Amino acid sequence: MSEEQTPPVRDDPDVVVVGGGVAGLFCAYHLRRAGAAVTVLERGALGGQQSCSSGNTGFVGTHGAAPLAEPGMRSWRSLAMLHPDAPFHVRPRADRELLRWLGHFGRACTPSAAAAGFRILAAMKRRSLEILLELCESDRIADTFAMPGIVLTYRSAQGFSAARAAVARTVANGIPLRVLEPGELDELEPKTRFTVRGALYNPEGAYLRVPEFVLEFARLLRALGVEIREYSELTGCTITAGKISRLSTTHGDLRPGAVVLTAGAWSTECARMAGVELPLQPIKGYSVTVDMPPSGPSRPVLLSEARVALVPLGDRLRIGGTLELTGMRNTISDRRVARMVRTVRDYLPDLEQTHTHETWSGLRPSTPDGVPVIGRAGPGNLIIAAGYGHIGMGLAPAGGELVGHLLAGETPVTDPVPVRPSRFGGRDRRPT
Ligand SMILES: Cc1cc2nc3c(=O)[nH]c(=O)nc-3n(C[C@H](O)[C@H](O)[C@H](O)COP(=O)(O)OP(=O)(O)OC[C@H]3O[C@@H](n4cnc5c(N)ncnc54)[C@H](O)[C@@H]3O)c2cc1C
């Protein structure tokens, strides 16, 4: 739909959801199913390049619930992060919010904090997979979802041995994972040759094909009666008697009963309009989508030490990865993209070079402890659902459900305590 064709919206919906990425769409889904009149505001096009939900590798399923903040990050690795070629690169700058974020990040790098983060993320990923499977039963959305399992590969003996040692703990947390015996990787991926020390397999590895999933989901939401307003940007809030009484947008004002803020990496600036400080930093990543090489893998593969993911999308292969804490500028570094693609050949040396269709960058909305911020904050009718970081596709279904439960005053399936926005001790600011 073009900007000119955008239909007029109701100016008094029960709930306005700000942001049309995967976080916003899942909130809209659960709220609408609970009977609310919902309007979604998206400042660009749904599934457009600006959204982090549009060009990622789409891994969902039960694997990959570890927060980014992990024990060891505070030691020599934190210094290595300053190198521009580091898989997780931090560009130092004199920015009070970045320093505060790094302080919280450092405190989250303890075994107990990482274990607590893992528990809530694993529970949310499991619940999200259930919601996705339910969604796929009844709709064309199923065409944008697949669950062929995921292979986690390790190039270094140290990396593989640490991963193998953690398998029992992962399984004890209800996540299926096993070590692949010699020869099993070849059986699973007969076309692809790997130069790795070992590999693990999770049969619940699944993926969403994006941006197609976002577009199909939006179609379903519109059919359910959700009003989705593209090219419509939130520009300000009016607060009366402790509640948001009016939202100003580039297409007129709205007087919602409640507001759900799901603006991804831009949630910080939107929250400030309501006088709320959020501890989010954008962590940039890239994806490159190429013609499927003849020796490309048939299922998702993670190149673990390099933090690079491969996902087959029919006749294409998407390579995604890199973590860059370099501010809100969503520009592409050719150097880092080239390095990411070179890394793939370290693991899959025979992978043929093919035509590149798209190089994309996205800003992951990231909290210091890797756990999203979901819950009430500031004005009485505001709920935040942001900070999904590097696993937002795999968390947003459960996060949206939690928002629905909180707004309806129902007992939530997902524990709201570990994700509460106030856990960083943030203060409310007066709106300007
Ligand atoms: C390279 C890469 C690979 C990734 N791979 C995976 C993966 O395999 N699995 C996984 O689970 N996650 C993955 N992620 C993370 C995932 O993409 C994000 O966690 C997720 O997309 C965040 O969704 P969101 O809805 O919070 O943010 P977004 O998708 O960014 O949506 C926020 C939306 O809000 C809109 N907005 C902003 N300001 C305003 C305003 N003022 N008014 C109206 N609208 C506004 C924006 O235009 C945007 O569309 C990856 C990320 C990257 C970068």
PDB file of C-alpha atoms and ligand atoms in Angstrom, residues 17-25 41-48 50-60 125 232-235 262-267 269-270 273 283-287 309 319-322 360-365 385-396, ligand 1:
ATOM      1  CA  VAL A  17       0.716  -0.177  19.015  1.00  0.00           C
ATOM      2  CA  VAL A  18       3.687   1.958  17.954  1.00  0.00           C
ATOM      3  CA  GLY A  19       5.972   0.043  15.555  1.00  0.00           C
ATOM      4  CA  GLY A  20       5.100  -2.527  12.918  1.00  0.00           C
ATOM      5  CA  GLY A  21       7.993  -4.962  13.367  1.00  0.00           C
ATOM      6  CA  VAL A  22       7.535  -8.463  14.688  1.00  0.00           C
ATOM      7  CA  ALA A  23       7.168  -7.167  18.288  1.00  0.00           C
ATOM      8  CA  GLY A  24       4.314  -4.840  17.361  1.00  0.00           C
ATOM      9  CA  LEU A  25       2.509  -7.324  15.146  1.00  0.00           C
ATOM     10  CA  LEU A  41       1.428   2.784  13.593  1.00  0.00           C
ATOM     11  CA  GLU A  42       4.449   2.113  11.383  1.00  0.00           C
ATOM     12  CA  ARG A  43       6.497   4.993  10.123  1.00  0.00           C
ATOM     13  CA  GLY A  44       7.725   3.134   7.042  1.00  0.00           C
ATOM     14  CA  ALA A  45       6.329   0.259   4.998  1.00  0.00           C
ATOM     15  CA  LEU A  46       5.576  -3.011   6.772  1.00  0.00           C
ATOM     16  CA  GLY A  47       8.451  -5.392   6.110  1.00  0.00           C
ATOM     17  CA  GLY A  48      10.490  -2.427   4.850  1.00  0.00           C
ATOM     18  CA  GLN A  50      14.194   0.077   8.105  1.00  0.00           C
ATOM     19  CA  SER A  51      12.678  -2.626  10.291  1.00  0.00           C
ATOM     20  CA  CYS A  52      15.018  -5.083  11.995  1.00  0.00           C
ATOM     21  CA  SER A  53      12.329  -7.715  11.362  1.00  0.00           C
ATOM     22  CA  SER A  54      12.746  -7.531   7.594  1.00  0.00           C
ATOM     23  CA  GLY A  55      16.172  -8.907   6.549  1.00  0.00           C
ATOM     24  CA  ASN A  56      17.296 -11.163   9.386  1.00  0.00           C
ATOM     25  CA  THR A  57      17.885 -14.914   9.332  1.00  0.00           C
ATOM     26  CA  GLY A  58      14.565 -15.611  11.060  1.00  0.00           C
ATOM     27  CA  PHE A  59      15.744 -18.376  13.390  1.00  0.00           C
ATOM     28  CA  VAL A  60      13.002 -19.351  15.798  1.00  0.00           C
ATOM     29  CA  LYS A 125      11.338 -19.244  23.040  1.00  0.00           C
ATOM     30  CA  SER A 232       2.573   7.045   9.990  1.00  0.00           C
ATOM     31  CA  GLU A 233       5.083   8.155  12.606  1.00  0.00           C
ATOM     32  CA  LEU A 234       4.592   8.878  16.285  1.00  0.00           C
ATOM     33  CA  THR A 235       5.930  12.402  16.907  1.00  0.00           C
ATOM     34  CA  THR A 262       7.232  -1.622  20.202  1.00  0.00           C
ATOM     35  CA  ALA A 263       9.425   0.690  18.125  1.00  0.00           C
ATOM     36  CA  GLY A 264      12.510  -1.548  18.151  1.00  0.00           C
ATOM     37  CA  ALA A 265      15.775   0.385  18.390  1.00  0.00           C
ATOM     38  CA  TRP A 266      13.772   3.631  18.235  1.00  0.00           C
ATOM     39  CA  SER A 267      11.846   2.747  21.405  1.00  0.00           C
ATOM     40  CA  GLU A 269      13.377   8.076  21.647  1.00  0.00           C
ATOM     41  CA  CYS A 270       9.654   7.215  21.615  1.00  0.00           C
ATOM     42  CA  MET A 273       8.201  11.396  24.570  1.00  0.00           C
ATOM     43  CA  ILE A 283      23.413  -3.526  17.969  1.00  0.00           C
ATOM     44  CA  LYS A 284      23.854  -3.504  14.229  1.00  0.00           C
ATOM     45  CA  GLY A 285      24.039  -6.662  12.128  1.00  0.00           C
ATOM     46  CA  TYR A 286      24.197  -7.492   8.442  1.00  0.00           C
ATOM     47  CA  SER A 287      22.753 -10.042   6.103  1.00  0.00           C
ATOM     48  CA  ALA A 309      24.066 -17.873  10.631  1.00  0.00           C
ATOM     49  CA  ILE A 319      24.089 -15.237   5.550  1.00  0.00           C
ATOM     50  CA  GLY A 320      23.553 -13.134   8.655  1.00  0.00           C
ATOM     51  CA  GLY A 321      25.613 -11.984  11.565  1.00  0.00           C
ATOM     52  CA  THR A 322      28.034  -9.538  13.148  1.00  0.00           C
ATOM     53  CA  TRP A 360      21.070  -5.421   4.392  1.00  0.00           C
ATOM     54  CA  SER A 361      21.758  -3.978   7.812  1.00  0.00           C
ATOM     55  CA  GLY A 362      19.456  -3.888  10.822  1.00  0.00           C
ATOM     56  CA  LEU A 363      19.548  -2.445  14.329  1.00  0.00           C
ATOM     57  CA  ARG A 364      18.849  -4.985  17.056  1.00  0.00           C
ATOM     58  CA  PRO A 365      17.091  -3.261  19.962  1.00  0.00           C
ATOM     59  CA  ALA A 385       7.544  -4.378  24.634  1.00  0.00           C
ATOM     60  CA  ALA A 386      11.046  -3.817  23.306  1.00  0.00           C
ATOM     61  CA  GLY A 387      14.663  -4.872  23.657  1.00  0.00           C
ATOM     62  CA  TYR A 388      14.360  -8.250  21.951  1.00  0.00           C
ATOM     63  CA  GLY A 389      18.003  -8.019  20.851  1.00  0.00           C
ATOM     64  CA  HIS A 390      19.427 -10.789  18.692  1.00  0.00           C
ATOM     65  CA  ILE A 391      16.489 -13.195  19.163  1.00  0.00           C
ATOM     66  CA  GLY A 392      13.399 -11.063  18.630  1.00  0.00           C
ATOM     67  CA  MET A 393      11.839 -13.316  15.997  1.00  0.00           C
ATOM     68  CA  GLY A 394      11.978 -16.159  18.491  1.00  0.00           C
ATOM     69  CA  LEU A 395      10.678 -14.160  21.477  1.00  0.00           C
ATOM     70  CA  ALA A 396       8.063 -11.766  20.098  1.00  0.00           C
TER      71      ALA A 396
HETATM   72  C1  LIG B   1      21.588  -9.626  10.966  1.00  0.00           C
HETATM   73  C2  LIG B   1      20.491  -9.963  11.946  1.00  0.00           C
HETATM   74  C3  LIG B   1      20.085 -11.278  12.080  1.00  0.00           C
HETATM   75  C4  LIG B   1      19.091 -11.612  13.001  1.00  0.00           C
HETATM   76  N1  LIG B   1      18.694 -12.895  13.063  1.00  0.00           N
HETATM   77  C5  LIG B   1      17.726 -13.257  13.944  1.00  0.00           C
HETATM   78  C6  LIG B   1      17.303 -14.590  14.023  1.00  0.00           C
HETATM   79  O1  LIG B   1      17.767 -15.451  13.278  1.00  0.00           O
HETATM   80  N2  LIG B   1      16.347 -14.914  14.946  1.00  0.00           N
HETATM   81  C7  LIG B   1      15.817 -13.973  15.800  1.00  0.00           C
HETATM   82  O2  LIG B   1      14.997 -14.326  16.648  1.00  0.00           O
HETATM   83  N3  LIG B   1      16.182 -12.672  15.720  1.00  0.00           N
HETATM   84  C8  LIG B   1      17.120 -12.296  14.817  1.00  0.00           C
HETATM   85  N4  LIG B   1      17.528 -10.996  14.740  1.00  0.00           N
HETATM   86  C9  LIG B   1      16.946 -10.030  15.690  1.00  0.00           C
HETATM   87  C10 LIG B   1      15.558  -9.583  15.235  1.00  0.00           C
HETATM   88  O3  LIG B   1      15.644  -9.157  13.899  1.00  0.00           O
HETATM   89  C11 LIG B   1      15.051  -8.447  16.131  1.00  0.00           C
HETATM   90  O4  LIG B   1      15.136  -8.823  17.485  1.00  0.00           O
HETATM   91  C12 LIG B   1      13.601  -8.118  15.849  1.00  0.00           C
HETATM   92  O5  LIG B   1      13.395  -7.931  14.477  1.00  0.00           O
HETATM   93  C13 LIG B   1      13.182  -6.853  16.612  1.00  0.00           C
HETATM   94  O6  LIG B   1      11.838  -6.589  16.273  1.00  0.00           O
HETATM   95  P1  LIG B   1      11.126  -5.245  16.720  1.00  0.00           P
HETATM   96  O7  LIG B   1       9.736  -5.325  16.232  1.00  0.00           O
HETATM   97  O8  LIG B   1      11.384  -5.010  18.157  1.00  0.00           O
HETATM   98  O9  LIG B   1      11.926  -4.082  15.957  1.00  0.00           O
HETATM   99  P2  LIG B   1      11.778  -3.639  14.420  1.00  0.00           P
HETATM  100  O10 LIG B   1      11.588  -4.807  13.547  1.00  0.00           O
HETATM  101  O11 LIG B   1      12.927  -2.749  14.112  1.00  0.00           O
HETATM  102  O12 LIG B   1      10.421  -2.833  14.408  1.00  0.00           O
HETATM  103  C14 LIG B   1      10.291  -1.562  14.980  1.00  0.00           C
HETATM  104  C15 LIG B   1       9.476  -0.726  14.017  1.00  0.00           C
HETATM  105  O13 LIG B   1       9.122   0.512  14.647  1.00  0.00           O
HETATM  106  C16 LIG B   1       9.066   1.499  13.648  1.00  0.00           C
HETATM  107  N5  LIG B   1       9.163   2.815  14.281  1.00  0.00           N
HETATM  108  C17 LIG B   1      10.242   3.385  14.850  1.00  0.00           C
HETATM  109  N6  LIG B   1       9.946   4.593  15.334  1.00  0.00           N
HETATM  110  C18 LIG B   1       8.643   4.813  15.059  1.00  0.00           C
HETATM  111  C19 LIG B   1       7.761   5.908  15.292  1.00  0.00           C
HETATM  112  N7  LIG B   1       8.159   7.032  15.912  1.00  0.00           N
HETATM  113  N8  LIG B   1       6.468   5.812  14.855  1.00  0.00           N
HETATM  114  C20 LIG B   1       6.033   4.682  14.214  1.00  0.00           C
HETATM  115  N9  LIG B   1       6.849   3.614  13.958  1.00  0.00           N
HETATM  116  C21 LIG B   1       8.136   3.678  14.380  1.00  0.00           C
HETATM  117  C22 LIG B   1      10.250   1.177  12.762  1.00  0.00           C
HETATM  118  O14 LIG B   1      10.110   1.746  11.470  1.00  0.00           O
HETATM  119  C23 LIG B   1      10.260  -0.335  12.759  1.00  0.00           C
HETATM  120  O15 LIG B   1       9.603  -0.874  11.633  1.00  0.00           O
HETATM  121  C24 LIG B   1      18.497 -10.618  13.817  1.00  0.00           C
HETATM  122  C25 LIG B   1      18.884  -9.286  13.655  1.00  0.00           C
HETATM  123  C26 LIG B   1      19.875  -8.946  12.735  1.00  0.00           C
HETATM  124  C27 LIG B   1      20.274  -7.515  12.574  1.00  0.00           C
END
